[in-house]
PDB file of C-alpha atoms in Angstrom:
ATOM      1  CA  MET A  31      -0.837 -46.429  14.480  1.00 81.00           C
ATOM      2  CA  TRP A  32      -1.448 -44.194  11.442  1.00 82.00           C
ATOM      3  CA  PHE A  33      -4.889 -43.397  12.862  1.00 85.00           C
ATOM      4  CA  ILE A  34      -3.241 -41.700  15.712  1.00 88.00           C
ATOM      5  CA  LEU A  35      -0.379 -39.798  13.694  1.00 87.00           C
ATOM      6  CA  ILE A  36      -3.156 -38.467  11.164  1.00 90.00           C
ATOM      7  CA  THR A  37      -5.292 -37.413  13.935  1.00 90.00           C
ATOM      8  CA  LEU A  38      -2.218 -35.783  15.713  1.00 88.00           C
ATOM      9  CA  ALA A  39      -1.290 -33.941  12.436  1.00 86.00           C
ATOM     10  CA  ILE A  40      -4.654 -32.613  12.011  1.00 88.00           C
ATOM     11  CA  VAL A  41      -4.708 -31.513  15.806  1.00 87.00           C
ATOM     12  CA  ALA A  42      -1.526 -29.745  15.283  1.00 88.00           C
ATOM     13  CA  VAL A  43      -2.246 -28.069  11.980  1.00 85.00           C
ATOM     14  CA  THR A  44      -5.612 -26.912  13.425  1.00 84.00           C
ATOM     15  CA  TYR A  45      -3.964 -25.527  16.410  1.00 86.00           C
ATOM     16  CA  LEU A  46      -1.277 -23.725  14.630  1.00 84.00           C
ATOM     17  CA  ILE A  47      -3.731 -22.034  12.288  1.00 82.00           C
ATOM     18  CA  ARG A  48      -6.086 -21.050  15.133  1.00 83.00           C
ATOM     19  CA  ARG A  49      -3.142 -19.787  16.870  1.00 84.00           C
ATOM     20  CA  GLN A  50      -2.070 -17.530  13.966  1.00 84.00           C
ATOM     21  CA  TYR A  51      -5.437 -16.185  13.357  1.00 83.00           C
ATOM     22  CA  THR A  52      -5.858 -15.204  16.892  1.00 83.00           C
ATOM     23  CA  TYR A  53      -2.540 -13.209  17.062  1.00 88.00           C
ATOM     24  CA  TRP A  54      -4.188  -9.771  17.310  1.00 87.00           C
ATOM     25  CA  GLU A  55      -6.553 -10.833  20.058  1.00 87.00           C
ATOM     26  CA  ARG A  56      -3.878 -12.216  21.937  1.00 90.00           C
ATOM     27  CA  HIS A  57      -2.266  -8.741  21.914  1.00 89.00           C
ATOM     28  CA  GLY A  58      -5.127  -6.950  22.752  1.00 89.00           C
ATOM     29  CA  VAL A  59      -5.568  -5.310  19.070  1.00 88.00           C
ATOM     30  CA  VAL A  60      -8.980  -4.642  17.552  1.00 87.00           C
ATOM     31  CA  CYS A  61      -8.869  -6.662  14.419  1.00 86.00           C
ATOM     32  CA  ASP A  62     -10.808  -7.793  11.306  1.00 84.00           C
ATOM     33  CA  LYS A  63     -12.284 -11.203  11.257  1.00 84.00           C
ATOM     34  CA  ALA A  64     -10.265 -13.701   9.633  1.00 82.00           C
ATOM     35  CA  GLU A  65     -11.590 -16.383   6.934  1.00 82.00           C
ATOM     36  CA  ILE A  66      -9.092 -19.398   7.089  1.00 81.00           C
ATOM     37  CA  PRO A  67      -7.050 -19.308   4.764  1.00 80.00           C
ATOM     38  CA  PHE A  68      -7.826 -15.706   3.027  1.00 82.00           C
ATOM     39  CA  GLY A  69      -7.354 -13.967   6.332  1.00 82.00           C
ATOM     40  CA  SER A  70      -8.902 -10.564   5.747  1.00 84.00           C
ATOM     41  CA  LEU A  71      -8.575 -10.950   1.889  1.00 84.00           C
ATOM     42  CA  LYS A  72     -11.502 -13.369   1.222  1.00 82.00           C
ATOM     43  CA  ASP A  73     -13.217 -10.938  -1.277  1.00 84.00           C
ATOM     44  CA  THR A  74      -9.903 -10.453  -2.938  1.00 81.00           C
ATOM     45  CA  ALA A  75      -9.220 -13.995  -3.338  1.00 81.00           C
ATOM     46  CA  LEU A  76     -12.438 -14.798  -4.655  1.00 83.00           C
ATOM     47  CA  GLY A  77     -12.257 -11.965  -7.139  1.00 82.00           C
ATOM     48  CA  LYS A  78     -15.218  -9.981  -5.721  1.00 84.00           C
ATOM     49  CA  LYS A  79     -13.245  -6.831  -4.621  1.00 80.00           C
ATOM     50  CA  ASP A  80      -9.836  -5.309  -5.275  1.00 82.00           C
ATOM     51  CA  THR A  81      -7.495  -5.269  -2.494  1.00 80.00           C
ATOM     52  CA  GLY A  82      -7.625  -1.440  -1.966  1.00 82.00           C
ATOM     53  CA  PHE A  83     -11.422  -1.585  -1.555  1.00 87.00           C
ATOM     54  CA  VAL A  84     -11.159  -4.457   0.938  1.00 86.00           C
ATOM     55  CA  PHE A  85      -8.687  -2.246   3.100  1.00 86.00           C
ATOM     56  CA  HIS A  86     -11.146   0.878   2.501  1.00 89.00           C
ATOM     57  CA  ASP A  87     -14.135  -1.160   3.905  1.00 89.00           C
ATOM     58  CA  ILE A  88     -11.921  -2.162   7.021  1.00 89.00           C
ATOM     59  CA  TYR A  89     -10.654   1.306   7.464  1.00 90.00           C
ATOM     60  CA  ASN A  90     -14.233   2.511   7.740  1.00 90.00           C
ATOM     61  CA  ARG A  91     -15.566  -0.153   9.730  1.00 90.00           C
ATOM     62  CA  PHE A  92     -13.378   0.287  12.597  1.00 89.00           C
ATOM     63  CA  LYS A  93     -13.021   3.356  14.653  1.00 88.00           C
ATOM     64  CA  SER A  94      -9.743   2.770  16.827  1.00 89.00           C
ATOM     65  CA  ARG A  95      -6.297   4.316  15.893  1.00 90.00           C
ATOM     66  CA  TYR A  96      -5.000   1.182  14.414  1.00 90.00           C
ATOM     67  CA  VAL A  97      -6.581  -2.193  13.113  1.00 91.00           C
ATOM     68  CA  GLY A  98      -5.312  -5.725  12.942  1.00 90.00           C
ATOM     69  CA  VAL A  99      -5.688  -7.456   9.630  1.00 89.00           C
ATOM     70  CA  TYR A 100      -4.681 -10.738   7.974  1.00 88.00           C
ATOM     71  CA  LEU A 101      -2.931 -10.884   5.010  1.00 85.00           C
ATOM     72  CA  LEU A 102      -3.467 -14.673   4.244  1.00 83.00           C
ATOM     73  CA  PHE A 103      -1.701 -15.972   7.530  1.00 82.00           C
ATOM     74  CA  LYS A 104       0.243 -12.962   8.041  1.00 85.00           C
ATOM     75  CA  PRO A 105      -1.124 -10.657  10.589  1.00 88.00           C
ATOM     76  CA  ALA A 106      -0.128  -7.014   9.616  1.00 87.00           C
ATOM     77  CA  LEU A 107      -1.459  -3.534  11.150  1.00 86.00           C
ATOM     78  CA  LEU A 108      -3.645  -1.051   9.139  1.00 88.00           C
ATOM     79  CA  ILE A 109      -2.929   2.493  10.811  1.00 89.00           C
ATOM     80  CA  ARG A 110      -5.855   4.660  10.846  1.00 88.00           C
ATOM     81  CA  ASP A 111      -4.579   7.582  12.846  1.00 87.00           C
ATOM     82  CA  VAL A 112      -2.495  10.370  10.663  1.00 86.00           C
ATOM     83  CA  GLU A 113      -0.191  11.423  13.713  1.00 88.00           C
ATOM     84  CA  LEU A 114       0.887   7.535  14.261  1.00 86.00           C
ATOM     85  CA  ALA A 115       1.387   7.143  10.588  1.00 84.00           C
ATOM     86  CA  ARG A 116       3.398  10.129  10.642  1.00 84.00           C
ATOM     87  CA  SER A 117       5.273   9.234  13.534  1.00 83.00           C
ATOM     88  CA  ILE A 118       5.821   5.519  11.662  1.00 79.00           C
ATOM     89  CA  GLU A 119       7.334   7.022   8.797  1.00 79.00           C
ATOM     90  CA  VAL A 120       9.251   9.929   9.868  1.00 77.00           C
ATOM     91  CA  LYS A 121      10.426   9.466  13.777  1.00 78.00           C
ATOM     92  CA  ASP A 122      10.458   5.703  13.661  1.00 75.00           C
ATOM     93  CA  PHE A 123      10.982   4.793  10.103  1.00 71.00           C
ATOM     94  CA  SER A 124      14.273   3.037  11.046  1.00 69.00           C
ATOM     95  CA  SER A 125      12.092   0.240  12.861  1.00 71.00           C
ATOM     96  CA  PHE A 126       9.914  -0.143  10.026  1.00 67.00           C
ATOM     97  CA  HIS A 127      11.677   0.265   6.719  1.00 59.00           C
ATOM     98  CA  ASP A 128      12.125  -3.485   6.541  1.00 58.00           C
ATOM     99  CA  ARG A 129       8.607  -4.338   6.568  1.00 58.00           C
ATOM    100  CA  GLY A 130       6.277  -4.793   3.443  1.00 54.00           C
ATOM    101  CA  THR A 131       6.129  -7.150   0.400  1.00 52.00           C
ATOM    102  CA  ASP A 132       9.074  -8.810  -1.128  1.00 49.00           C
ATOM    103  CA  THR A 133       8.697  -9.457  -4.744  1.00 52.00           C
ATOM    104  CA  LEU A 134      11.098  -9.940  -7.805  1.00 47.00           C
ATOM    105  CA  ILE A 135      10.193  -6.960  -9.734  1.00 48.00           C
ATOM    106  CA  SER A 136      10.071  -4.530  -6.979  1.00 58.00           C
ATOM    107  CA  LYS A 137      13.213  -2.758  -6.376  1.00 66.00           C
ATOM    108  CA  ASN A 138      12.150   0.539  -5.138  1.00 68.00           C
ATOM    109  CA  LEU A 139      12.525   2.547  -1.954  1.00 69.00           C
ATOM    110  CA  PHE A 140       9.384   0.869  -0.579  1.00 65.00           C
ATOM    111  CA  SER A 141      10.274  -2.636  -0.848  1.00 63.00           C
ATOM    112  CA  LEU A 142      14.085  -2.859  -0.353  1.00 71.00           C
ATOM    113  CA  ARG A 143      15.763  -3.873   2.753  1.00 73.00           C
ATOM    114  CA  GLY A 144      18.601  -3.398   4.707  1.00 79.00           C
ATOM    115  CA  ALA A 145      21.626  -2.129   3.003  1.00 82.00           C
ATOM    116  CA  ALA A 146      20.037  -2.120  -0.474  1.00 79.00           C
ATOM    117  CA  TRP A 147      17.309   0.193   1.083  1.00 79.00           C
ATOM    118  CA  LYS A 148      19.870   2.445   2.877  1.00 83.00           C
ATOM    119  CA  SER A 149      21.939   3.147  -0.100  1.00 84.00           C
ATOM    120  CA  LEU A 150      18.970   4.125  -2.363  1.00 80.00           C
ATOM    121  CA  ARG A 151      17.602   6.105   0.304  1.00 82.00           C
ATOM    122  CA  THR A 152      20.704   8.084   0.750  1.00 86.00           C
ATOM    123  CA  LYS A 153      20.721   8.917  -2.970  1.00 82.00           C
ATOM    124  CA  LEU A 154      17.131  10.056  -3.122  1.00 81.00           C
ATOM    125  CA  THR A 155      16.746  12.093   0.097  1.00 82.00           C
ATOM    126  CA  PRO A 156      18.359  15.002  -1.097  1.00 82.00           C
ATOM    127  CA  LEU A 157      15.810  15.033  -4.258  1.00 79.00           C
ATOM    128  CA  PHE A 158      12.826  15.079  -2.045  1.00 79.00           C
ATOM    129  CA  SER A 159      13.582  17.858   0.492  1.00 82.00           C
ATOM    130  CA  THR A 160      11.202  20.226   1.666  1.00 86.00           C
ATOM    131  CA  GLY A 161      12.387  22.953  -0.678  1.00 85.00           C
ATOM    132  CA  LYS A 162      12.754  21.220  -3.734  1.00 84.00           C
ATOM    133  CA  LEU A 163       9.151  19.541  -3.187  1.00 85.00           C
ATOM    134  CA  LYS A 164       8.019  23.092  -3.042  1.00 88.00           C
ATOM    135  CA  ALA A 165       9.751  24.045  -6.053  1.00 86.00           C
ATOM    136  CA  MET A 166       8.046  21.128  -8.204  1.00 88.00           C
ATOM    137  CA  LEU A 167       4.559  22.151  -7.360  1.00 90.00           C
ATOM    138  CA  PRO A 168       4.380  25.000  -9.870  1.00 90.00           C
ATOM    139  CA  THR A 169       5.464  22.534 -12.569  1.00 90.00           C
ATOM    140  CA  VAL A 170       3.256  19.637 -11.555  1.00 91.00           C
ATOM    141  CA  ASN A 171       0.195  22.149 -11.329  1.00 92.00           C
ATOM    142  CA  ASP A 172       1.153  23.506 -14.844  1.00 92.00           C
ATOM    143  CA  ILE A 173       1.040  19.944 -16.128  1.00 92.00           C
ATOM    144  CA  GLY A 174      -2.212  19.342 -14.328  1.00 92.00           C
ATOM    145  CA  ASP A 175      -3.791  22.591 -16.112  1.00 94.00           C
ATOM    146  CA  LYS A 176      -2.475  21.057 -19.367  1.00 92.00           C
ATOM    147  CA  LEU A 177      -4.158  17.623 -18.513  1.00 91.00           C
ATOM    148  CA  LEU A 178      -7.562  19.502 -17.454  1.00 91.00           C
ATOM    149  CA  GLY A 179      -7.521  21.591 -20.999  1.00 91.00           C
ATOM    150  CA  HIS A 180      -6.997  18.230 -22.840  1.00 89.00           C
ATOM    151  CA  LEU A 181      -9.977  16.713 -21.304  1.00 88.00           C
ATOM    152  CA  ASN A 182     -12.175  19.642 -21.798  1.00 88.00           C
ATOM    153  CA  SER A 183     -10.898  19.927 -25.617  1.00 89.00           C
ATOM    154  CA  GLN A 184     -12.195  16.235 -25.615  1.00 87.00           C
ATOM    155  CA  LEU A 185     -15.630  17.145 -24.145  1.00 86.00           C
ATOM    156  CA  GLU A 186     -16.119  20.117 -26.318  1.00 87.00           C
ATOM    157  CA  GLY A 187     -19.809  19.933 -27.809  1.00 84.00           C
ATOM    158  CA  LYS A 188     -20.170  16.374 -26.496  1.00 84.00           C
ATOM    159  CA  SER A 189     -22.349  15.294 -23.310  1.00 83.00           C
ATOM    160  CA  SER A 190     -19.946  12.467 -22.764  1.00 84.00           C
ATOM    161  CA  VAL A 191     -16.450  10.922 -24.218  1.00 85.00           C
ATOM    162  CA  SER A 192     -14.508   7.551 -23.790  1.00 87.00           C
ATOM    163  CA  VAL A 193     -11.233   8.208 -22.552  1.00 85.00           C
ATOM    164  CA  ASP A 194      -8.096   5.595 -22.278  1.00 87.00           C
ATOM    165  CA  MET A 195      -7.398   6.890 -18.649  1.00 87.00           C
ATOM    166  CA  LYS A 196      -4.288   4.337 -18.284  1.00 87.00           C
ATOM    167  CA  ALA A 197      -2.790   5.932 -21.468  1.00 87.00           C
ATOM    168  CA  MET A 198      -3.511   9.549 -20.443  1.00 89.00           C
ATOM    169  CA  LEU A 199      -2.343   9.176 -16.737  1.00 88.00           C
ATOM    170  CA  THR A 200       0.742   7.138 -17.954  1.00 89.00           C
ATOM    171  CA  THR A 201       1.503  10.249 -20.195  1.00 90.00           C
ATOM    172  CA  TYR A 202       0.748  12.585 -17.109  1.00 90.00           C
ATOM    173  CA  ALA A 203       3.106  10.865 -14.868  1.00 89.00           C
ATOM    174  CA  VAL A 204       5.905  10.684 -17.368  1.00 90.00           C
ATOM    175  CA  ASP A 205       5.434  14.374 -18.371  1.00 90.00           C
ATOM    176  CA  ILE A 206       5.507  15.343 -14.825  1.00 89.00           C
ATOM    177  CA  ILE A 207       8.670  13.170 -14.039  1.00 86.00           C
ATOM    178  CA  GLY A 208      10.514  14.536 -17.272  1.00 87.00           C
ATOM    179  CA  SER A 209       9.524  17.952 -16.499  1.00 86.00           C
ATOM    180  CA  VAL A 210      10.610  18.140 -12.844  1.00 82.00           C
ATOM    181  CA  PHE A 211      13.722  16.302 -13.512  1.00 77.00           C
ATOM    182  CA  SER A 212      14.714  18.215 -16.370  1.00 76.00           C
ATOM    183  CA  ASP A 213      14.295  21.637 -14.623  1.00 64.00           C
ATOM    184  CA  TRP A 214      16.967  20.402 -12.007  1.00 58.00           C
ATOM    185  CA  THR A 215      19.592  19.694 -14.285  1.00 51.00           C
TER     186      THR A 215
END
């Protein structure tokens, strides 16, 4: 009796896993080969590649407008076509805003859902109108020029120099944010 139950459980689990990893094929979508249990993220899970590089490789390997991928057991779409991405992000955004990761520390516009997302988006949308973004550009360019000047001064008379990029770019980002938002007050 136990043998039959264990066999049935193994068959059921195998069926469900195979069904999950054929989601894109069943829907006629070109997809990356999934590796059980990692999906498309085997190299990331094994510490061989960063997630961004894995998706970059998938992006370059396929030529269709979108590619099906598997984030562990979860199917996801990698959009390759600029117009399709623009349509999703602008015209059809109300249908897609509840997608994505859900972590405890991500209380930002990209990961919030439902009413919390709508509330934050309502507050932030006026800050990023086309006119305000155009007005930000000179400030961002000035700060970029200062960063470039700083890097050039570090290189003076040297063929190479070691730079703490994380600290430098954090300072750069904070400088931009502070300068842009202080200009509006």
